[in-house]
CSV table of C-alpha atoms in Angstrom, one decimal:
chain,number,residue,atom,x,y,z
V,1,UNK,CA,9.4,0.2,5.5
V,2,UNK,CA,5.6,-0.3,5.3
V,3,UNK,CA,3.5,-3.5,5.8
V,4,UNK,CA,2.3,-3.2,2.2
V,5,UNK,CA,5.6,-4.5,0.9
V,6,UNK,CA,5.2,-8.0,2.5
V,7,UNK,CA,2.8,-9.7,0.1
V,8,UNK,CA,4.4,-8.3,-3.1
V,9,UNK,CA,7.8,-9.3,-1.9
V,10,UNK,CA,6.7,-12.8,-1.0
V,11,UNK,CA,4.8,-13.4,-4.2
V,12,UNK,CA,7.7,-12.0,-6.3
V,13,UNK,CA,10.2,-14.2,-4.4
V,14,UNK,CA,8.1,-17.4,-5.0
V,15,UNK,CA,7.6,-16.5,-8.7
V,16,UNK,CA,11.3,-16.0,-9.3
V,17,UNK,CA,12.3,-19.2,-7.4
V,18,UNK,CA,9.8,-21.2,-9.6
V,19,UNK,CA,11.2,-19.5,-12.7
V,20,UNK,CA,14.7,-20.7,-11.8
V,21,UNK,CA,13.3,-24.2,-11.1
V,22,UNK,CA,11.8,-24.4,-14.5
V,23,UNK,CA,15.1,-23.8,-16.2
V,24,UNK,CA,16.8,-26.9,-17.6
V,25,UNK,CA,20.3,-25.9,-16.9
V,26,UNK,CA,20.1,-26.8,-13.2
V,27,UNK,CA,21.8,-30.0,-12.3
V,28,UNK,CA,23.0,-30.0,-8.7
V,29,UNK,CA,21.0,-27.0,-7.4
V,30,UNK,CA,17.5,-28.1,-8.5
V,31,UNK,CA,16.9,-29.8,-5.1
V,32,UNK,CA,18.1,-26.7,-3.3
V,33,UNK,CA,15.6,-24.5,-5.2
V,34,UNK,CA,12.8,-26.9,-4.3
V,35,UNK,CA,13.8,-26.7,-0.7
V,36,UNK,CA,13.8,-22.9,-0.8
V,37,UNK,CA,10.3,-22.9,-2.3
V,38,UNK,CA,9.0,-25.3,0.3
V,39,UNK,CA,10.6,-23.5,3.2
V,40,UNK,CA,9.3,-20.1,2.1
V,41,UNK,CA,5.8,-21.4,1.6
V,42,UNK,CA,5.8,-23.2,5.0
V,43,UNK,CA,7.3,-20.2,6.9
V,44,UNK,CA,4.9,-17.7,5.3
V,45,UNK,CA,1.9,-20.0,4.8
V,46,UNK,CA,-0.4,-17.5,6.7
V,47,UNK,CA,0.3,-14.9,4.0
V,48,UNK,CA,0.3,-17.2,0.9
V,49,UNK,CA,-3.1,-18.5,2.1
V,50,UNK,CA,-5.2,-15.4,1.4
V,51,UNK,CA,-8.1,-16.7,3.5
V,52,UNK,CA,-6.3,-15.9,6.8
V,53,UNK,CA,-6.8,-12.6,8.7
V,54,UNK,CA,-3.1,-11.8,8.5
V,55,UNK,CA,-3.1,-12.2,4.7
V,56,UNK,CA,-6.3,-10.0,4.3
V,57,UNK,CA,-4.7,-7.2,6.3
V,58,UNK,CA,-1.4,-7.6,4.3
V,59,UNK,CA,-3.4,-7.5,1.0
V,60,UNK,CA,-5.2,-4.3,2.0
V,61,UNK,CA,-1.9,-2.8,2.9
V,62,UNK,CA,-0.4,-3.8,-0.4
V,63,UNK,CA,-3.3,-2.6,-2.5
V,64,UNK,CA,-3.3,0.8,-0.8
V,65,UNK,CA,0.5,1.2,-1.3
V,66,UNK,CA,1.1,3.6,-4.2
V,67,UNK,CA,4.0,1.6,-5.5
V,68,UNK,CA,2.4,-1.9,-5.7
V,69,UNK,CA,-1.4,-1.3,-6.0
V,70,UNK,CA,-2.8,-4.3,-7.7
V,71,UNK,CA,0.2,-5.3,-9.8
V,72,UNK,CA,1.1,-8.2,-7.6
V,73,UNK,CA,-2.4,-9.8,-8.1
V,74,UNK,CA,-1.2,-11.3,-11.4
V,75,UNK,CA,0.6,-13.9,-9.2
V,76,UNK,CA,-2.7,-14.8,-7.4
V,77,UNK,CA,-5.4,-17.3,-8.6
V,78,UNK,CA,-8.4,-15.5,-10.2
V,79,UNK,CA,-10.8,-16.6,-7.5
V,80,UNK,CA,-8.5,-15.4,-4.8
V,81,UNK,CA,-7.8,-12.2,-6.7
V,82,UNK,CA,-11.5,-11.3,-6.8
V,83,UNK,CA,-11.9,-12.0,-3.2
V,84,UNK,CA,-9.0,-9.8,-2.2
V,85,UNK,CA,-10.4,-7.0,-4.4
V,86,UNK,CA,-13.8,-7.3,-2.8
V,87,UNK,CA,-12.3,-7.1,0.7
V,88,UNK,CA,-10.4,-3.9,-0.3
V,89,UNK,CA,-13.5,-2.4,-1.8
V,90,UNK,CA,-15.5,-3.2,1.3
V,91,UNK,CA,-13.0,-1.3,3.4
V,92,UNK,CA,-13.1,1.7,1.1
V,93,UNK,CA,-16.9,1.6,1.3
V,94,UNK,CA,-16.8,1.6,5.1
V,95,UNK,CA,-14.5,4.6,5.1
V,96,UNK,CA,-16.8,6.4,2.7
V,97,UNK,CA,-19.8,5.7,4.9
V,98,UNK,CA,-18.0,7.1,7.9
V,99,UNK,CA,-17.1,10.4,6.2
V,100,UNK,CA,-19.4,11.0,3.2
V,101,UNK,CA,-18.7,14.7,3.0
V,102,UNK,CA,-14.9,14.7,3.2
V,103,UNK,CA,-13.1,16.7,0.6
V,104,UNK,CA,-9.5,15.9,-0.6
V,105,UNK,CA,-6.7,17.2,-2.7
V,106,UNK,CA,-4.2,15.3,-4.8
V,107,UNK,CA,-0.6,15.5,-3.6
V,108,UNK,CA,0.8,12.1,-4.8
V,109,UNK,CA,3.5,11.8,-7.4
V,110,UNK,CA,4.2,8.8,-9.7
V,111,UNK,CA,7.6,7.6,-10.7
V,112,UNK,CA,8.7,5.2,-13.5
V,113,UNK,CA,11.6,3.8,-11.5
V,114,UNK,CA,10.8,0.3,-10.5
V,115,UNK,CA,13.2,-2.3,-9.0
V,116,UNK,CA,13.3,-5.3,-11.3
V,117,UNK,CA,12.6,-7.6,-8.4
V,118,UNK,CA,9.0,-6.5,-8.4
V,119,UNK,CA,8.3,-7.4,-12.0
V,120,UNK,CA,5.0,-9.3,-11.8
V,121,UNK,CA,4.3,-9.3,-15.6
V,122,UNK,CA,0.7,-8.3,-15.0
V,123,UNK,CA,-1.8,-10.3,-17.2
V,124,UNK,CA,-3.8,-8.3,-19.7
V,125,UNK,CA,-7.0,-9.6,-18.2
V,126,UNK,CA,-6.0,-8.6,-14.7
V,127,UNK,CA,-8.7,-6.5,-13.2
V,128,UNK,CA,-7.8,-2.9,-12.5
V,129,UNK,CA,-9.0,-1.2,-9.4
V,130,UNK,CA,-11.2,1.8,-10.1
V,131,UNK,CA,-9.4,5.0,-9.1
V,132,UNK,CA,-6.3,3.0,-8.2
V,133,UNK,CA,-4.2,2.7,-11.4
V,134,UNK,CA,-1.1,4.5,-12.6
V,135,UNK,CA,-1.6,7.9,-14.1
V,136,UNK,CA,0.0,11.2,-14.6
V,137,UNK,CA,-0.3,14.0,-12.0
V,138,UNK,CA,-0.9,16.4,-14.9
V,139,UNK,CA,-4.3,14.8,-15.7
V,140,UNK,CA,-7.1,16.7,-14.0
V,141,UNK,CA,-9.2,14.7,-11.6
V,142,UNK,CA,-12.9,15.1,-10.9
V,143,UNK,CA,-14.2,15.8,-7.4
V,144,UNK,CA,-15.2,12.2,-6.9
V,145,UNK,CA,-11.7,11.0,-7.9
V,146,UNK,CA,-10.1,13.4,-5.4
V,147,UNK,CA,-12.5,12.1,-2.8
V,148,UNK,CA,-11.5,8.5,-3.5
V,149,UNK,CA,-7.8,9.4,-3.1
V,150,UNK,CA,-8.5,10.7,0.4
V,151,UNK,CA,-10.1,7.4,1.4
V,152,UNK,CA,-7.2,5.5,-0.1
V,153,UNK,CA,-4.9,7.6,2.1
V,154,UNK,CA,-7.0,6.7,5.1
V,155,UNK,CA,-6.8,3.0,4.3
V,156,UNK,CA,-3.0,3.3,3.7
V,157,UNK,CA,-2.4,5.0,7.1
V,158,UNK,CA,-4.6,2.4,8.9
V,159,UNK,CA,-2.8,-0.7,7.5
V,160,UNK,CA,0.7,0.6,6.7
V,161,UNK,CA,1.6,2.6,9.8
V,162,UNK,CA,4.4,0.8,11.7
V,163,UNK,CA,5.4,1.0,15.4
V,164,UNK,CA,7.7,4.0,16.0
V,165,UNK,CA,9.9,1.9,18.3
V,166,UNK,CA,11.0,-1.7,18.5
V,167,UNK,CA,11.1,-1.5,22.3
V,168,UNK,CA,7.8,-3.3,22.9
V,169,UNK,CA,8.9,-6.2,20.8
V,170,UNK,CA,12.3,-6.4,22.4
V,171,UNK,CA,10.7,-6.4,25.8
V,172,UNK,CA,8.5,-9.3,24.7
V,173,UNK,CA,11.7,-11.2,23.7
V,174,UNK,CA,13.0,-10.6,27.2
V,175,UNK,CA,9.9,-12.2,28.8
V,176,UNK,CA,10.2,-15.1,26.4
V,177,UNK,CA,13.8,-15.7,27.5
V,178,UNK,CA,12.7,-15.6,31.1
V,179,UNK,CA,10.0,-18.2,30.4
V,180,UNK,CA,12.2,-20.5,28.3
V,181,UNK,CA,14.3,-21.9,31.2
V,182,UNK,CA,15.6,-25.5,31.5
V,183,UNK,CA,12.8,-26.6,33.8
V,184,UNK,CA,10.2,-25.7,31.2
V,185,UNK,CA,11.7,-27.5,28.2
V,186,UNK,CA,8.7,-29.8,27.7
V,187,UNK,CA,6.2,-26.9,27.2
V,188,UNK,CA,4.2,-27.0,24.0
V,189,UNK,CA,4.3,-24.0,21.7
V,190,UNK,CA,0.8,-23.0,22.6
V,191,UNK,CA,1.5,-23.2,26.4
V,192,UNK,CA,4.8,-21.3,26.0
V,193,UNK,CA,3.0,-18.5,24.1
V,194,UNK,CA,0.3,-18.3,26.8
V,195,UNK,CA,2.8,-18.1,29.6
V,196,UNK,CA,4.7,-15.3,27.8
V,197,UNK,CA,1.5,-13.3,27.4
V,198,UNK,CA,0.6,-13.8,31.0
V,199,UNK,CA,4.1,-12.8,32.1
V,200,UNK,CA,3.9,-9.7,30.0
V,201,UNK,CA,0.5,-8.6,31.3
V,202,UNK,CA,0.9,-9.6,34.9
V,203,UNK,CA,1.5,-6.0,36.0
V,204,UNK,CA,-1.8,-4.8,34.6
V,205,UNK,CA,-4.6,-4.7,37.2
V,206,UNK,CA,-7.9,-6.1,36.2
V,207,UNK,CA,-10.5,-3.4,35.9
């Protein structure tokens, strides 16, 4: 499971919920659908708001994912869409400036199998990323195109690599449990988070 699946999944979920809401055959469950939509938008507001650092990282991860690419951008406002594309292009440019002489080979494969859940119905006017669209592996690529695929791979590895183990997260939960005792029931969320971080890092000596 890669980080690049987060934004496409969230935008596809919200779109499908709104599609269900627009149907006129809902009588008793319409309020339930509205509650679902509000809950999802509230819980993942840092991702739906594409101006946050979390959303920018998730967008780069999704754009560099060979399965989603820029298909999910049809669910985004045009102004936000252009901003996300510019951020992605800036990251590609940075990698190119770091390694201007790198050569690459094409080893990716495309598949026509798609889960219906990720059907974004891309608009005809949706901007296609240069060197980042669907194509057949049988089509020969130029040296510049092969080079671009290498940098896409670098971006993918940087933003989609996951932790090999859940142990650090589980250890953090243990510290949170030790901090959340009855005598500290009036702690604010911010103070609780600070105390957990301090407890986690108390064994590290200051250099």
